[in-house]
PDB file of C-alpha atoms in Angstrom:
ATOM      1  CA  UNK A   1       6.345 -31.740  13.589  1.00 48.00           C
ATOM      2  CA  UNK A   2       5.256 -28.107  12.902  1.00 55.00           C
ATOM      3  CA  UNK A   3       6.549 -24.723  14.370  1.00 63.00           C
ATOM      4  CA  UNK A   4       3.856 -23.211  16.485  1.00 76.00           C
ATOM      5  CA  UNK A   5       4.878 -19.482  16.580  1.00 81.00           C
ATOM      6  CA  UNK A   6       5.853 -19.924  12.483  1.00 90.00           C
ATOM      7  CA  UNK A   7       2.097 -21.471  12.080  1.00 93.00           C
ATOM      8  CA  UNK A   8       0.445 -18.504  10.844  1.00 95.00           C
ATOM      9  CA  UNK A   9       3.369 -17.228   8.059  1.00 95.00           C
ATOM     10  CA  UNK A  10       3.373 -20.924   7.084  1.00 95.00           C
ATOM     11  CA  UNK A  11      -0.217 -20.973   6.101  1.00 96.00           C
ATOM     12  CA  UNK A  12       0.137 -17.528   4.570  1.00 96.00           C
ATOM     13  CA  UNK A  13       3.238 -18.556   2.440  1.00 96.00           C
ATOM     14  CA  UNK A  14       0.877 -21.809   1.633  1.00 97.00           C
ATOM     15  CA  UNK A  15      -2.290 -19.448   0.950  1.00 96.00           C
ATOM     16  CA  UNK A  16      -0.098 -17.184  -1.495  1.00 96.00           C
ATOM     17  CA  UNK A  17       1.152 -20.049  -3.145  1.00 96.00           C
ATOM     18  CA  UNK A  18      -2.212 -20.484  -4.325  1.00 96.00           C
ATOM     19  CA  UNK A  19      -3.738 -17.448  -5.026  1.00 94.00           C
ATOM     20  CA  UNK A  20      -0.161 -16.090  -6.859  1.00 92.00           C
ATOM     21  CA  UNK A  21      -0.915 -18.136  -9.580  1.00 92.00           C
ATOM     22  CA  UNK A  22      -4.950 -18.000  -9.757  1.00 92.00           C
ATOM     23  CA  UNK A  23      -4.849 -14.157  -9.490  1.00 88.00           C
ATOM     24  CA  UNK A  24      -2.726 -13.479 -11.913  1.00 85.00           C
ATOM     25  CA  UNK A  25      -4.066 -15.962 -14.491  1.00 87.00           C
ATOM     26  CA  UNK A  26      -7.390 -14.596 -13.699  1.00 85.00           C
ATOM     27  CA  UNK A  27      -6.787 -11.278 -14.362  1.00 79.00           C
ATOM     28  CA  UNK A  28      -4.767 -11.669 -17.802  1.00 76.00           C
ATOM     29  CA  UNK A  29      -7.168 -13.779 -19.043  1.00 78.00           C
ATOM     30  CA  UNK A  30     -10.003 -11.506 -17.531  1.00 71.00           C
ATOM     31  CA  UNK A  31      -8.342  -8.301 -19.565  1.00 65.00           C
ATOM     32  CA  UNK A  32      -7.405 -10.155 -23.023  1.00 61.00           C
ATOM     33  CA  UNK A  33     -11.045 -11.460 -23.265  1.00 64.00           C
ATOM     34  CA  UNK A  34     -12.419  -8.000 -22.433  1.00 62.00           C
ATOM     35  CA  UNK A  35      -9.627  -5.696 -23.992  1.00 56.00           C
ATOM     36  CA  UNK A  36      -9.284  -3.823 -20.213  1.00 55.00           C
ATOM     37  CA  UNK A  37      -9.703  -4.487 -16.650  1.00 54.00           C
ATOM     38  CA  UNK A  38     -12.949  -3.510 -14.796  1.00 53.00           C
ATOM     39  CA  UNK A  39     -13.238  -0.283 -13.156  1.00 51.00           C
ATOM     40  CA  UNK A  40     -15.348  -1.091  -9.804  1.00 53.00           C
ATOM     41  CA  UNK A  41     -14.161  -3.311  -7.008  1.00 58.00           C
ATOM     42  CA  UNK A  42     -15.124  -6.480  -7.034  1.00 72.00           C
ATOM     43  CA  UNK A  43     -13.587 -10.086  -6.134  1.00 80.00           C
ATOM     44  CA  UNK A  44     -10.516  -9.889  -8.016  1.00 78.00           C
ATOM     45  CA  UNK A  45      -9.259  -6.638  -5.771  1.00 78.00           C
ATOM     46  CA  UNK A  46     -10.247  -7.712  -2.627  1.00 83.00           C
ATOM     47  CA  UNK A  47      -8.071 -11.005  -3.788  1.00 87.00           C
ATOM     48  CA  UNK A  48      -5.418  -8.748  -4.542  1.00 84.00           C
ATOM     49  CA  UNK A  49      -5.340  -7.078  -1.741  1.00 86.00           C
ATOM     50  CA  UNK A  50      -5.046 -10.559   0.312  1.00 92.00           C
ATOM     51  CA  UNK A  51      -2.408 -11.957  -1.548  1.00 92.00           C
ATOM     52  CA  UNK A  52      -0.469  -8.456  -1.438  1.00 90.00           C
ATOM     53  CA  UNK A  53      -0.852  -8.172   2.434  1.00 93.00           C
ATOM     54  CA  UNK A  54       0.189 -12.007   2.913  1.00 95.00           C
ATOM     55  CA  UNK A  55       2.961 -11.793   0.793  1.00 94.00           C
ATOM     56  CA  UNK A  56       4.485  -8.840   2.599  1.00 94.00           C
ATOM     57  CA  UNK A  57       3.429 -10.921   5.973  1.00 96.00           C
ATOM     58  CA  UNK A  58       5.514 -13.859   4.998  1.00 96.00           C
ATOM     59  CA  UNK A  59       8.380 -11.571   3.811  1.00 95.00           C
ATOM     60  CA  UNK A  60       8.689  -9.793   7.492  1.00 94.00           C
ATOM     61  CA  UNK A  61       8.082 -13.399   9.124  1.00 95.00           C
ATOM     62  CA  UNK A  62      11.517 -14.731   6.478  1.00 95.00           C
ATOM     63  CA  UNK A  63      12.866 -11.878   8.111  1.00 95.00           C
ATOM     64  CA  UNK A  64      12.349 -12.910  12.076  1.00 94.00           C
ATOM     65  CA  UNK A  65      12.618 -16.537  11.164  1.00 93.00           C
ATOM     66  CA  UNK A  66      16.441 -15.426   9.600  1.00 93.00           C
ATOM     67  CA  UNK A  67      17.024 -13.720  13.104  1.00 92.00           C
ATOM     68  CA  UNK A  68      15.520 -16.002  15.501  1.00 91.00           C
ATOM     69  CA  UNK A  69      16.146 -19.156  13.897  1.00 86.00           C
ATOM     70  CA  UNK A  70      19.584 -18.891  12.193  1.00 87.00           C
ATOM     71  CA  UNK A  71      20.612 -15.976  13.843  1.00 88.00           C
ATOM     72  CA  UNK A  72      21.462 -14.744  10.387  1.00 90.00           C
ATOM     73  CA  UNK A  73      20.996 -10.538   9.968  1.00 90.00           C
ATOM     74  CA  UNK A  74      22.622 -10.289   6.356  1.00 90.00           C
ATOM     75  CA  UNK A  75      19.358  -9.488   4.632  1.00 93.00           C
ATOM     76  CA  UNK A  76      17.289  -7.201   7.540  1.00 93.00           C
ATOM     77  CA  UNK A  77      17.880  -4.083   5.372  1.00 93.00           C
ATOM     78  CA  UNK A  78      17.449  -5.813   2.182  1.00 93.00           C
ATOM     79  CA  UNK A  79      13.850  -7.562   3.608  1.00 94.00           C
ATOM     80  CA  UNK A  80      13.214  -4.054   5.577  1.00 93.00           C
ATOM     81  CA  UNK A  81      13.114  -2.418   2.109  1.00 93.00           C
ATOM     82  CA  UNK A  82      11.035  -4.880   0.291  1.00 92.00           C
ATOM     83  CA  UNK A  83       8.458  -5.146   2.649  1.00 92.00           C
ATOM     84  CA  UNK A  84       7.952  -1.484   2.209  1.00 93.00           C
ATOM     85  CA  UNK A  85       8.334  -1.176  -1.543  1.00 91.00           C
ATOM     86  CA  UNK A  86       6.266  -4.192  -1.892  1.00 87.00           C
ATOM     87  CA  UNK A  87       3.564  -2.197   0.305  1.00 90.00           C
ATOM     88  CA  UNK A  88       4.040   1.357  -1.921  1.00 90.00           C
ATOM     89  CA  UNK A  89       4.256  -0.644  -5.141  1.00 85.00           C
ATOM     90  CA  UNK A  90       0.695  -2.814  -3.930  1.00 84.00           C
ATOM     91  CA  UNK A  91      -0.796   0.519  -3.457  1.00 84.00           C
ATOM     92  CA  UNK A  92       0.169   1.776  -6.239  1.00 82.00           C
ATOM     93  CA  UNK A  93      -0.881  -0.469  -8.709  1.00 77.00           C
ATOM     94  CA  UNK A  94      -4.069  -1.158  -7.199  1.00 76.00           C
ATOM     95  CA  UNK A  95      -4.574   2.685  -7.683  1.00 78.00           C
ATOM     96  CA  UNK A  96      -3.721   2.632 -10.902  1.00 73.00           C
ATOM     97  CA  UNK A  97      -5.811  -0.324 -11.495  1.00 69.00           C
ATOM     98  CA  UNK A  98      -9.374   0.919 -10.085  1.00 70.00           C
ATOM     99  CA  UNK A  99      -8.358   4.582 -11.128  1.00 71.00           C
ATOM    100  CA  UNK A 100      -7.184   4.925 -14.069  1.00 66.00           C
ATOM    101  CA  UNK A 101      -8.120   2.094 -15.900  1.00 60.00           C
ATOM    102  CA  UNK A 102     -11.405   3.429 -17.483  1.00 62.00           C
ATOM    103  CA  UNK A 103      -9.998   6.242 -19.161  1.00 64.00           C
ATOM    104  CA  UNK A 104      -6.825   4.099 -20.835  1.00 62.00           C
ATOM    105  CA  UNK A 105      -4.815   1.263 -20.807  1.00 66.00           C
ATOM    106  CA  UNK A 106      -2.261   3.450 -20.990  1.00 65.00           C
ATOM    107  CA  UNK A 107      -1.543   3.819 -17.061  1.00 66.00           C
ATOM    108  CA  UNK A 108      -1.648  -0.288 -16.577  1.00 67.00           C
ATOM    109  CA  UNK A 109       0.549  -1.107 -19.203  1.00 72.00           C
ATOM    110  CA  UNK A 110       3.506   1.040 -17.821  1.00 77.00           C
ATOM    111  CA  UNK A 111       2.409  -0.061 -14.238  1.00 74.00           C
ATOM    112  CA  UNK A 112       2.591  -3.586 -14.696  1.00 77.00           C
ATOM    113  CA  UNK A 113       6.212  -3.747 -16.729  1.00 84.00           C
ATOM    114  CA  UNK A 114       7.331  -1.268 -13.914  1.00 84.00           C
ATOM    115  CA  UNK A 115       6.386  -3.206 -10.925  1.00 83.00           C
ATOM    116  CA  UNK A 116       7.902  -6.533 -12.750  1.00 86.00           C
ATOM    117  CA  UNK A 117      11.037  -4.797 -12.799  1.00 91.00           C
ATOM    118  CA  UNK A 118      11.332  -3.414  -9.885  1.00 90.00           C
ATOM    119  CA  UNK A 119      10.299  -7.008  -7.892  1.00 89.00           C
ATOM    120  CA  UNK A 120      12.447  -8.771 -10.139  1.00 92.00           C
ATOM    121  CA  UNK A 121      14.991  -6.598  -8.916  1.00 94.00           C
ATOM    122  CA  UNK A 122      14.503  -6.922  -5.230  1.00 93.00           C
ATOM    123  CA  UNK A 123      14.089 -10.799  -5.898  1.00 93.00           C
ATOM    124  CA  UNK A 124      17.882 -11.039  -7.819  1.00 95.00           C
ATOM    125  CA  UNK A 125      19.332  -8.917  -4.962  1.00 95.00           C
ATOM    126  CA  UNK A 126      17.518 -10.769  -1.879  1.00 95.00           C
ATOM    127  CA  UNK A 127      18.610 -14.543  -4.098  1.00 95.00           C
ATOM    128  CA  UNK A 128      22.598 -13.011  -4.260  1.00 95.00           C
ATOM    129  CA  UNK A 129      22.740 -12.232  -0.548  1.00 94.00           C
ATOM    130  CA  UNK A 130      21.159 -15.242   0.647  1.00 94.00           C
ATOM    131  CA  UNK A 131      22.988 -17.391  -1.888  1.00 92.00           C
ATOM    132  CA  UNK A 132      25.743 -15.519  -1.139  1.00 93.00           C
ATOM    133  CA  UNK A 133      25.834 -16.400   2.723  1.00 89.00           C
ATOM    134  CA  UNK A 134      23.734 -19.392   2.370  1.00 84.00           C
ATOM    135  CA  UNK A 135      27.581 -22.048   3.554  1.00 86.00           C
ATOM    136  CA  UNK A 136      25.976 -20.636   6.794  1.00 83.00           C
ATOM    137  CA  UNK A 137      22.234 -21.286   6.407  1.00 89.00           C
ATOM    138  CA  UNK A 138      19.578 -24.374   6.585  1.00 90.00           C
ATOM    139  CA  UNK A 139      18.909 -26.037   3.304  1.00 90.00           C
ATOM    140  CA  UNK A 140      15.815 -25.097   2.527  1.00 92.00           C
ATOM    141  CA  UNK A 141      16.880 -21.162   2.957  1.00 93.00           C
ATOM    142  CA  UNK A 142      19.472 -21.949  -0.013  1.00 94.00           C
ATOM    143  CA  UNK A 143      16.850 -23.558  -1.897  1.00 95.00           C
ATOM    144  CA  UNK A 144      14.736 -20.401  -1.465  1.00 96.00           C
ATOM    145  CA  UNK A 145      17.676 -18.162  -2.552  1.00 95.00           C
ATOM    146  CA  UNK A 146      17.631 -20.266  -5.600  1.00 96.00           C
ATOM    147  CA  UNK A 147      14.308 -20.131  -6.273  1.00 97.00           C
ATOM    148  CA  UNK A 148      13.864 -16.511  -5.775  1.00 96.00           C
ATOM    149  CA  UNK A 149      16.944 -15.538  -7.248  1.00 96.00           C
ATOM    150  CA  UNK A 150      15.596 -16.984 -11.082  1.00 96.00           C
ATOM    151  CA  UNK A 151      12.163 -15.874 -10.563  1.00 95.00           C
ATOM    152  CA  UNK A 152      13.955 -12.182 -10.068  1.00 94.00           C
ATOM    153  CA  UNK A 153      15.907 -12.749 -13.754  1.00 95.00           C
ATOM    154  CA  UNK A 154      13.061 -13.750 -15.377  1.00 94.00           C
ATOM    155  CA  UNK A 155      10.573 -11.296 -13.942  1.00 92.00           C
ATOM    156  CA  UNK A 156      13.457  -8.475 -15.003  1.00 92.00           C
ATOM    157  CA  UNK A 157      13.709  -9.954 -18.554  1.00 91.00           C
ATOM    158  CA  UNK A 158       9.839  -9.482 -19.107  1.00 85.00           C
ATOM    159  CA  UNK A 159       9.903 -11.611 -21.908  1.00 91.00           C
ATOM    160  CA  UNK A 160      10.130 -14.341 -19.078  1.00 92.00           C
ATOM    161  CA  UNK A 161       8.177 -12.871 -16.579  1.00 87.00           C
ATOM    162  CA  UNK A 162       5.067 -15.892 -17.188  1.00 88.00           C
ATOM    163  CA  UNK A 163       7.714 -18.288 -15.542  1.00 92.00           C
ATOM    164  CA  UNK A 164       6.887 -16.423 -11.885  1.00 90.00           C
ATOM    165  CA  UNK A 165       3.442 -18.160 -12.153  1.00 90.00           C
ATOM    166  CA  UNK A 166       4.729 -21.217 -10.960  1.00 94.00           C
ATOM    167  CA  UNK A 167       8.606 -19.648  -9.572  1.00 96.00           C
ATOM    168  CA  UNK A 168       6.979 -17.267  -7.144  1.00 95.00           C
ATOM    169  CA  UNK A 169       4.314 -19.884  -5.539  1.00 96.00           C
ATOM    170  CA  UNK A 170       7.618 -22.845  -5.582  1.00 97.00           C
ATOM    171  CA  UNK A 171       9.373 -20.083  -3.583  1.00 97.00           C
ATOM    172  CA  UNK A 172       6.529 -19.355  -1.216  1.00 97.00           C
ATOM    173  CA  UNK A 173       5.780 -23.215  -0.492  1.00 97.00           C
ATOM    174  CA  UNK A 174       9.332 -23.122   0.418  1.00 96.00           C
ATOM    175  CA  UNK A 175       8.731 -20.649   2.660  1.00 96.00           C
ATOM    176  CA  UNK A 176       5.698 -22.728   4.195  1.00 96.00           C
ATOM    177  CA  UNK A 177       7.968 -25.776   4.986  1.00 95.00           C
ATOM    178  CA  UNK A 178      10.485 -23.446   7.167  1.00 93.00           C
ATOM    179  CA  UNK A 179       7.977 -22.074   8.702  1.00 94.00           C
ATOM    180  CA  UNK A 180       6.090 -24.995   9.713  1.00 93.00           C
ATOM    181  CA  UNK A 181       9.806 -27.304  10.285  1.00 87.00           C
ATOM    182  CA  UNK A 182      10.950 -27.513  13.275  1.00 74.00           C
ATOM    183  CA  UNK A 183      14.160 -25.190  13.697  1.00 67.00           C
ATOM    184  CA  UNK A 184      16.928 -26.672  12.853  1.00 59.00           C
ATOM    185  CA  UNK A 185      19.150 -26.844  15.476  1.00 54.00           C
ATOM    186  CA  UNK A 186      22.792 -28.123  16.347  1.00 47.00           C
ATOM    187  CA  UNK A 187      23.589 -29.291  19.737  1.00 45.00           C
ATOM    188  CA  UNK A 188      27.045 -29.395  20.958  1.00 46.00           C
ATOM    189  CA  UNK A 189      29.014 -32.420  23.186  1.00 46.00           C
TER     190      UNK A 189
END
């Protein structure tokens, strides 16, 4: 029993739950074997730009899906923000990363602890509010706000930060089954 109007997000939560992992083990092993990254697009970008649009696709669709579906508005801001730093930080190290990769390794290797920091960040904060409300919410939202909230400690430790490999796509296959569930929905006598 799927959702129809969820159907797309669910397949792009299931499709980033994929490519999280492949992409980013791809392109660390990619840059230790070769001591940098490449500087002309190629496969890898235009796989990073997929997996960067999805993922800010499935965040907006948590959002409506939080609205619509649970009538739950606790995290709108919270998402709202996200979905545009995600954007700005996707940009940004996609610049850095065809830019200014040829001249040093230098730019990447302050880009990439950067932009684990800062999603970590946004992760722990969207895990505490939905954790925080989640007496109110379907099970598999709390589940999410477990998931998500971990991944976001361990992305801001660093040290940790390998452990979103699997954390991120757990989280996004989460996603998948809310989108493609069946609302859950209480009827009243």
């Amino acid at each position: 029993m799927t959702n129809k109007v969820y159907l797309l997000p669910g397949i792009a939560a299931l499709i980033v739950a994929v490519l999280h992992p492949i992409y980013w083990i791809t392109i660390v092993s990619f840059t230790a074997s070769n001591g940098a990254l490449r500087t002309d697009l190629g496969l890898l970008d235009g796989l990073y730009v997929v997996l960067a649009t999805l993922t800010i696709f499935v965040y907006y669709s948590l959002r409506k899906i939080l609205n619509e579906h649970c009538e739950y508005h606790g995290v709108d801001t919270l998402i709202t923000i996200i979905v545009y730093l995600s954007a700005a930080l996707f940009v940004l190290f996609f610049v850095v990363g065809i830019f200014f990769s040829h001249t040093s390794q230098l730019p990447m290797s302050i880009a990439f602890p950067t932009m684990l920091v800062i999603v970590g960040a946004m992760d722990l904060m969207l895990g505490i509010q939905l954790h925080r409300d989640s007496d109110h919410l379907p099970g598999l939202v709390k589940a999410f706000a477990v998931v998500i909230l971990i991944n976001g400690i361990c992305s801001l430790s660093l040290i940790f930060s390998g452990l979103s490999l699997v954390l991120f796509p757990v989280a996004a296959l989460i996603l998948a089954l809310m989108f493609l569930r069946k609302p859950e929905v209480l009827e009243f006598v």
